[in-house]
Amino acid sequence: MDYLEKRQYDYIRTGSKKAAYKEAFRQLACKNNVGTILVDTGSRLGNVLLNAGLVDEISLIFSPEILGKNARHLFDGVEKSISLRCKKLPDGYF
C-alpha cells in the first residue's frame, strides 16, 4: 500500500485476510460508473476469478513464446467445468 500511496495511486481494499474480488468489482463499477471491467491477467488471478464466478467473457490472445516446463497452465486452478460458447467476430476470427 505504501507504494500506491507514495505515488498517489487510487486503490480499493476489500477483505481482511484475502481480497474480496466480488466486492472490489462492485466498488470499482460504482465508483467509475461502468458495467464492464477488463482484467488483463495470467493464470493465477484468472483462475481465482473463474472459480468465484466473476467472469462472463474470455478473450485469449496467443503469442509466439516458448515458456518452458515450469510455466503454469492457463486453467490449472479451475475447480469445475465451465461451459463456453464461441462467438464469431465480424472479421471472421473467433
CSV table of N, CA and C in Angstrom, one decimal, residues 35-39 46 49-59 83-85:
chain,number,residue,atom,x,y,z
A,35,GLY,N,-20.0,-0.7,-16.4
A,35,GLY,CA,-20.7,-2.0,-16.4
A,35,GLY,C,-19.7,-3.2,-16.8
A,36,THR,N,-18.6,-2.8,-17.3
A,36,THR,CA,-17.6,-3.8,-17.7
A,36,THR,C,-16.2,-3.5,-17.1
A,37,ILE,N,-15.6,-4.6,-16.6
A,37,ILE,CA,-14.2,-4.4,-16.1
A,37,ILE,C,-13.3,-5.4,-16.8
A,38,LEU,N,-12.3,-4.9,-17.5
A,38,LEU,CA,-11.3,-5.7,-18.2
A,38,LEU,C,-10.2,-6.1,-17.2
A,39,VAL,N,-9.9,-7.4,-17.1
A,39,VAL,CA,-8.8,-7.9,-16.3
A,39,VAL,C,-7.8,-8.5,-17.2
A,46,GLY,N,-6.7,-15.2,-13.0
A,46,GLY,CA,-7.7,-15.7,-13.9
A,46,GLY,C,-8.5,-16.9,-13.3
A,49,LEU,N,-10.7,-15.7,-10.4
A,49,LEU,CA,-11.9,-15.1,-10.8
A,49,LEU,C,-12.9,-16.0,-11.5
A,50,LEU,N,-12.4,-17.0,-12.2
A,50,LEU,CA,-13.3,-18.1,-12.8
A,50,LEU,C,-13.9,-18.9,-11.7
A,51,ASN,N,-13.2,-19.3,-10.7
A,51,ASN,CA,-13.7,-20.1,-9.6
A,51,ASN,C,-14.8,-19.3,-8.8
A,52,ALA,N,-14.6,-18.0,-8.7
A,52,ALA,CA,-15.5,-17.2,-8.0
A,52,ALA,C,-16.8,-16.8,-8.8
A,53,GLY,N,-16.8,-17.3,-10.1
A,53,GLY,CA,-18.0,-17.0,-10.9
A,53,GLY,C,-18.0,-15.5,-11.4
A,54,LEU,N,-16.9,-14.8,-11.4
A,54,LEU,CA,-16.9,-13.4,-11.7
A,54,LEU,C,-16.5,-13.1,-13.2
A,55,VAL,N,-16.4,-14.1,-14.0
A,55,VAL,CA,-16.0,-14.0,-15.4
A,55,VAL,C,-17.2,-14.3,-16.3
A,56,ASP,N,-17.6,-13.4,-17.2
A,56,ASP,CA,-18.7,-13.7,-18.2
A,56,ASP,C,-18.2,-13.7,-19.6
A,57,GLU,N,-16.9,-13.3,-19.8
A,57,GLU,CA,-16.4,-13.3,-21.2
A,57,GLU,C,-14.8,-13.5,-21.1
A,58,ILE,N,-14.3,-14.3,-22.0
A,58,ILE,CA,-12.9,-14.6,-22.0
A,58,ILE,C,-12.4,-14.3,-23.4
A,59,SER,N,-11.3,-13.5,-23.5
A,59,SER,CA,-10.6,-13.3,-24.8
A,59,SER,C,-9.2,-13.8,-24.6
A,83,SER,N,-19.0,-24.2,-19.0
A,83,SER,CA,-19.4,-24.3,-20.4
A,83,SER,C,-19.1,-23.0,-21.1
A,84,LEU,N,-18.6,-23.0,-22.2
A,84,LEU,CA,-18.2,-21.9,-23.0
A,84,LEU,C,-19.0,-21.8,-24.3
A,85,ARG,N,-19.1,-20.7,-24.9
A,85,ARG,CA,-19.8,-20.5,-26.2
A,85,ARG,C,-18.8,-19.7,-27.0
